[in-house]
Amino acid sequence: MMKRLLALLLVLMLIFTLTACGGGDDEDISGNEDMNYEEDYGDEGDDEEDSARLANDPDDPYKGAWFTKPFHIVYDEKSVWAETEDGYRRVEVIYDGTDVVIFEGDNTIYYITEKDDVVKTFWIDLDEDYKDGYWVMVSDEEEYEDLDFVIQNSIAGVSNKIFYTKEFFYNVDGNEYEQKKSESKEGYKCDVYVVTFPLLEESTYWIDQKTGVLVWHDSKPLYEYDEDDMDYINSAYGDMYKLVSFETKNVPKVSSRFDFNDYGGDPDDIEAKREADSRALLPEVTFGEIKNDYYSGSLLCIDLENATKDDVTAYVEKLSGAGFTVDSNTTDYDNYYSFKAYTEDNYQVSVSWASDGYVMIYLYHPDYFG
């Protein structure tokens, strides 16, 4: 389970960090062996700076390529994490110009949208109860201007396979990925690229010459192993992708295929309701000086200064009156005081006071505990 979750997180990281530039569909890019990434673009600065340089490269022949505009693409994937009967799972990606949705077999959905002026990625783990399966990543407001910017500059990382588009081979050192030949594959006229990973595998990519889309990816081990070593082989090689369909016209709206209400509701709306319920339950703080007051991850936190012990004990009385009476526990010293209790609905509150007058009030929503 941890290995699969790690893989999912890596996919999300690729979505927002890998470089993808656009451009003309049909231009031949063979003969890029002389291109050196560090010489052309420098090796200083973080990934975002590198992406920005590549995105603004006036010589990039792939600006305006298919992945910068609405598209609908479907792959069959066979890998360590494929869990279908024949070893393949279906992966579908829709970008309708406003939102992105990625269906990864029967296990995972990613939904990417712009909300409140930032880009958010919502992950739904279908193997878990929906309300516990959400994970949300918010982009940096300064790094990503809007969803269109993210799509045009980072969509090549989607699902770990659109990454292998023709523009990718344009941007990497030609010594790593060698163009071997051109041939037909699955009805597409393809350029064939091969990369060898020492001691592990040889990977081959068939890229459609017209669109730059990955048509087929296969890999094989460089050595034969005994059956006892198969676990090692599976972790080192074996990813296979095959293109099922690809459209850039009549792309369906993401809303026609995905609705948060099918999975318990929008996580942002759910979290907003949790905060509202928590604040309604907690008695108003009318003592001391509030230094911090925030809500995050189903936890309401309030920090105060210049509070007396009498202030805190009086507030604890209000908490008891608000229903915090289950499994209550109090610690009372001259220089320290704390209180912890639950409600019948499993809200938990903890209050602590120190002799310097600092108070911490934490209120945990029941969903905090899963």
XYZ file of C-alpha atoms in Angstrom:
370
model
C 0.000 0.000 0.000
C 2.791 2.434 0.881
C 4.537 1.709 -2.414
C 1.368 2.494 -4.342
C 0.730 5.687 -2.381
C 4.313 6.776 -3.006
C 3.812 6.180 -6.694
C 0.623 8.259 -6.675
C 2.399 11.126 -4.937
C 5.201 10.968 -7.477
C 2.622 11.199 -10.273
C 1.191 14.334 -8.676
C 4.643 15.818 -8.315
C 5.234 15.176 -12.017
C 2.017 16.971 -12.897
C 3.284 20.220 -11.365
C 7.041 20.044 -11.893
C 7.949 18.318 -15.152
C 8.661 20.526 -18.132
C 6.522 20.522 -21.238
C 6.820 23.025 -24.086
C 4.531 23.258 -27.107
C 4.871 23.740 -30.852
C 4.283 22.609 -34.424
C 3.097 19.039 -34.746
C 4.879 17.811 -37.838
C 8.390 19.226 -37.711
C 11.123 16.612 -37.712
C 13.229 16.750 -34.570
C 15.738 14.040 -35.384
C 19.367 15.068 -35.145
C 19.137 16.675 -31.711
C 22.120 14.700 -30.488
C 24.109 17.940 -30.306
C 21.661 19.529 -27.898
C 22.946 19.724 -24.347
C 20.428 20.714 -21.685
C 22.914 22.324 -19.309
C 24.701 24.278 -22.044
C 21.486 25.512 -23.632
C 19.490 26.247 -20.502
C 21.947 26.189 -17.603
C 21.933 23.920 -14.583
C 21.220 26.552 -11.966
C 17.898 27.437 -10.415
C 14.983 25.244 -9.496
C 12.685 23.222 -11.746
C 10.198 26.063 -12.040
C 12.852 28.406 -13.413
C 13.993 25.780 -15.898
C 10.382 25.222 -16.976
C 9.876 28.941 -17.494
C 13.003 29.187 -19.660
C 11.929 26.248 -21.772
C 8.370 27.544 -22.080
C 9.692 30.846 -23.454
C 12.297 29.342 -25.766
C 11.717 31.040 -29.151
C 13.361 28.105 -30.957
C 11.098 25.467 -29.438
C 9.311 23.865 -32.425
C 6.420 22.544 -30.330
C 4.651 25.643 -29.057
C 0.908 25.234 -29.419
C 1.138 21.429 -29.511
C -1.857 19.232 -28.699
C -1.281 19.160 -24.953
C -1.698 22.953 -24.709
C -5.294 22.716 -25.945
C -8.299 20.535 -25.017
C -7.664 16.838 -25.552
C -9.043 13.419 -24.621
C -6.587 10.542 -24.460
C -6.945 6.927 -23.337
C -4.174 4.450 -22.587
C -3.924 0.902 -21.394
C -1.150 0.592 -18.849
C 0.649 -2.486 -17.632
C 2.965 -1.913 -14.714
C 3.802 -2.834 -11.157
C 0.526 -1.206 -10.087
C -1.748 -2.636 -12.762
C -4.412 -4.683 -11.008
C -6.666 -5.865 -13.826
C -7.195 -9.485 -14.797
C -5.077 -9.281 -17.944
C -2.434 -7.118 -16.291
C -3.558 -3.875 -17.933
C -5.549 -1.014 -16.496
C -7.297 1.777 -18.352
C -6.030 5.344 -17.912
C -8.092 8.211 -19.309
C -7.236 11.916 -19.319
C -9.615 14.726 -20.317
C -8.639 18.395 -20.503
C -11.581 20.478 -21.676
C -9.856 23.859 -21.506
C -11.212 24.532 -18.015
C -10.665 21.415 -15.911
C -8.639 18.206 -16.017
C -9.726 14.764 -14.851
C -7.530 11.655 -14.797
C -9.062 8.226 -14.257
C -6.429 5.675 -13.275
C -8.177 2.322 -13.544
C -10.510 1.449 -10.696
C -8.207 2.894 -8.056
C -7.670 6.611 -8.403
C -9.123 9.812 -9.813
C -7.289 13.127 -10.069
C -9.278 16.291 -10.639
C -7.366 19.493 -11.423
C -9.075 22.856 -11.436
C -8.549 26.527 -10.684
C -10.295 27.650 -7.500
C -9.887 30.893 -5.602
C -7.132 32.018 -8.000
C -4.945 28.970 -7.359
C -4.684 25.620 -9.089
C -5.685 22.626 -6.990
C -5.295 18.916 -7.567
C -7.820 16.680 -5.811
C -6.912 13.035 -5.435
C -9.637 10.482 -4.726
C -8.420 7.067 -3.605
C -11.201 4.718 -4.662
C -9.763 1.920 -2.527
C -10.612 3.923 0.587
C -13.767 5.455 2.001
C -14.192 8.606 -0.074
C -14.139 11.042 2.796
C -10.786 9.636 3.900
C -9.408 9.201 0.409
C -9.124 12.860 -0.542
C -5.755 14.496 -0.816
C -5.434 18.047 -2.107
C -2.346 19.796 -3.462
C -2.460 23.550 -3.996
C -0.072 25.205 -6.417
C 2.091 28.170 -5.513
C 0.239 31.334 -6.585
C 3.456 32.952 -7.790
C 4.668 29.844 -9.607
C 1.500 28.973 -11.505
C -0.526 31.891 -12.802
C -3.636 29.912 -13.730
C -4.784 26.521 -14.933
C -4.007 27.304 -18.563
C -0.418 28.079 -17.586
C -0.168 24.785 -15.697
C -1.587 22.772 -18.576
C 0.636 24.377 -21.197
C 3.809 23.978 -19.155
C 3.280 20.859 -17.078
C 0.673 18.563 -18.615
C 3.377 16.328 -20.061
C 3.771 14.833 -16.590
C 0.168 13.643 -16.420
C -0.125 10.044 -15.416
C 3.548 9.323 -16.025
C 3.041 8.502 -19.692
C 1.964 11.593 -21.616
C 5.342 12.685 -20.269
C 6.846 10.756 -23.165
C 5.743 13.089 -25.932
C 7.902 14.166 -28.838
C 8.627 17.489 -27.182
C 10.203 15.595 -24.287
C 12.794 14.116 -26.615
C 13.449 17.582 -27.946
C 14.287 18.871 -24.469
C 16.531 16.075 -23.206
C 20.110 15.299 -24.078
C 20.027 13.299 -27.300
C 22.694 10.976 -25.933
C 20.202 9.611 -23.416
C 17.336 8.869 -25.799
C 18.522 7.714 -29.199
C 16.245 7.795 -32.204
C 16.772 4.390 -33.788
C 14.385 4.340 -36.736
C 10.912 5.155 -38.024
C 8.225 2.517 -38.493
C 4.472 1.918 -38.329
C 2.958 0.904 -34.990
C -0.741 0.331 -34.352
C -1.584 2.219 -37.539
C 0.583 5.244 -36.674
C 3.795 6.290 -38.430
C 6.195 6.546 -35.521
C 9.688 7.648 -34.609
C 11.279 5.040 -32.359
C 13.397 6.121 -29.401
C 15.427 3.840 -27.160
C 17.043 4.507 -23.797
C 19.169 2.070 -21.811
C 19.314 2.148 -18.036
C 22.517 0.319 -17.001
C 21.957 -2.981 -15.176
C 18.188 -2.543 -15.343
C 16.322 -2.227 -18.603
C 16.075 -1.053 -22.153
C 13.009 1.075 -22.879
C 11.575 1.715 -26.321
C 9.092 4.465 -27.222
C 7.013 4.696 -30.398
C 6.053 8.367 -30.921
C 3.511 9.393 -33.566
C 5.290 11.638 -36.056
C 2.229 13.805 -36.712
C 1.047 14.568 -33.180
C 4.014 13.680 -30.984
C 1.806 11.373 -28.895
C 3.158 8.213 -27.306
C 1.654 5.267 -29.199
C 3.453 2.414 -27.464
C 6.041 1.966 -24.737
C 7.738 -1.293 -23.896
C 10.712 -2.281 -21.785
C 12.764 -5.380 -21.205
C 15.394 -6.471 -18.665
C 19.013 -6.457 -19.712
C 19.725 -9.754 -17.993
C 17.930 -13.006 -17.327
C 17.038 -13.702 -13.698
C 15.911 -16.707 -11.752
C 12.264 -16.875 -10.684
C 13.382 -16.110 -7.126
C 14.431 -12.666 -8.358
C 11.135 -11.787 -10.036
C 10.151 -9.292 -7.334
C 13.299 -7.360 -8.147
C 12.573 -7.484 -11.870
C 9.021 -6.233 -11.388
C 10.271 -3.255 -9.425
C 12.946 -2.441 -11.998
C 11.166 -2.783 -15.324
C 7.992 -3.867 -17.008
C 5.984 -0.696 -17.636
C 4.052 -0.970 -20.890
C 1.696 1.622 -22.366
C -0.426 1.374 -25.471
C -2.552 4.132 -26.971
C -6.270 3.305 -27.203
C -7.680 6.592 -28.507
C -6.686 10.226 -28.866
C -8.907 13.188 -29.772
C -8.445 16.942 -29.909
C -11.878 17.662 -31.405
C -15.264 17.283 -29.731
C -13.557 16.832 -26.366
C -16.162 16.047 -23.683
C -16.610 18.412 -20.757
C -15.005 17.163 -17.577
C -18.285 17.902 -15.791
C -19.996 15.282 -17.966
C -17.696 12.593 -16.611
C -16.892 13.739 -13.083
C -19.003 15.118 -10.237
C -17.783 15.596 -6.675
C -21.269 14.705 -5.444
C -20.645 11.140 -6.585
C -17.873 10.950 -3.998
C -19.371 12.673 -1.008
C -19.078 16.280 -2.146
C -16.431 18.886 -2.869
C -13.613 18.538 -0.291
C -13.341 22.325 -0.006
C -17.047 22.598 0.800
C -16.771 19.711 3.267
C -13.848 21.335 5.029
C -15.647 24.703 5.147
C -18.630 23.039 6.845
C -16.343 21.301 9.332
C -14.807 24.638 10.238
C -18.200 26.309 10.604
C -19.466 23.491 12.838
C -16.313 23.603 14.958
C -16.432 27.353 15.482
C -20.134 27.193 16.350
C -19.420 24.589 19.021
C -16.432 26.312 20.630
C -17.350 28.997 23.195
C -16.182 32.480 22.241
C -12.745 33.421 23.573
C -13.073 36.770 25.384
C -9.838 36.838 27.399
C -6.146 37.400 26.688
C -4.727 38.535 23.337
C -5.294 36.219 20.375
C -2.050 35.656 18.462
C -3.143 32.871 16.113
C -6.573 31.727 14.976
C -6.669 29.276 12.067
C -8.334 26.122 10.809
C -6.536 23.446 8.833
C -7.029 19.741 8.284
C -10.137 19.522 10.502
C -8.275 21.171 13.394
C -9.159 24.589 14.860
C -6.245 26.268 16.650
C -6.346 29.392 18.805
C -3.250 30.709 20.609
C -3.397 33.520 23.169
C -1.038 35.580 25.291
C -1.454 37.499 28.560
C -4.030 35.107 29.998
C -4.370 34.236 33.660
C -5.017 30.844 35.148
C -8.408 32.090 36.366
C -9.256 33.079 32.767
C -8.569 29.531 31.604
C -10.426 27.726 34.396
C -13.461 29.944 33.751
C -13.254 29.070 30.049
C -13.072 25.357 30.878
C -16.361 25.744 32.723
C -17.871 27.096 29.500
C -16.453 24.122 27.594
C -18.107 21.734 30.018
C -21.374 23.578 29.521
C -20.941 23.209 25.734
C -20.831 19.417 26.105
C -17.133 18.656 26.549
C -17.670 16.254 29.437
C -16.713 12.821 28.052
C -13.406 11.346 29.312
C -12.391 14.714 30.731
C -8.920 15.044 32.193
C -7.443 17.993 34.098
C -3.867 18.723 35.159
C -3.470 21.554 37.671
C -0.137 22.929 38.915
C 0.904 26.389 40.011
C 2.725 27.092 36.742
C 0.770 24.832 34.370
C -2.850 23.925 33.723
C -4.437 21.720 31.061
C -7.837 20.306 30.205
C -8.872 17.659 27.674
C -12.335 16.245 26.940
C -14.688 14.952 24.252
C -18.313 15.558 23.339
C -20.788 12.754 22.737
C -20.251 13.409 19.011
C -16.486 12.821 19.395
C -15.276 16.395 19.068
C -12.119 16.731 21.151
C -10.860 19.871 22.839
C -7.571 20.491 24.612
C -6.604 23.632 26.493
C -3.240 24.379 28.067
C -1.980 27.371 30.073
C 1.564 28.195 31.187
C 2.665 30.654 33.827
C 3.964 33.036 31.138
C 0.339 33.601 30.191
C 0.411 31.620 26.920
C -2.688 29.542 26.101
C -3.249 26.975 23.362
C -6.774 25.847 22.456
C -7.142 22.967 19.994
C -10.512 21.687 18.778
C -10.467 18.499 16.692
C -13.380 17.734 14.385
C -14.486 14.051 14.572
C -13.298 13.539 10.977
C -9.773 14.446 12.102
C -9.485 10.961 13.560
C -10.751 9.253 10.396
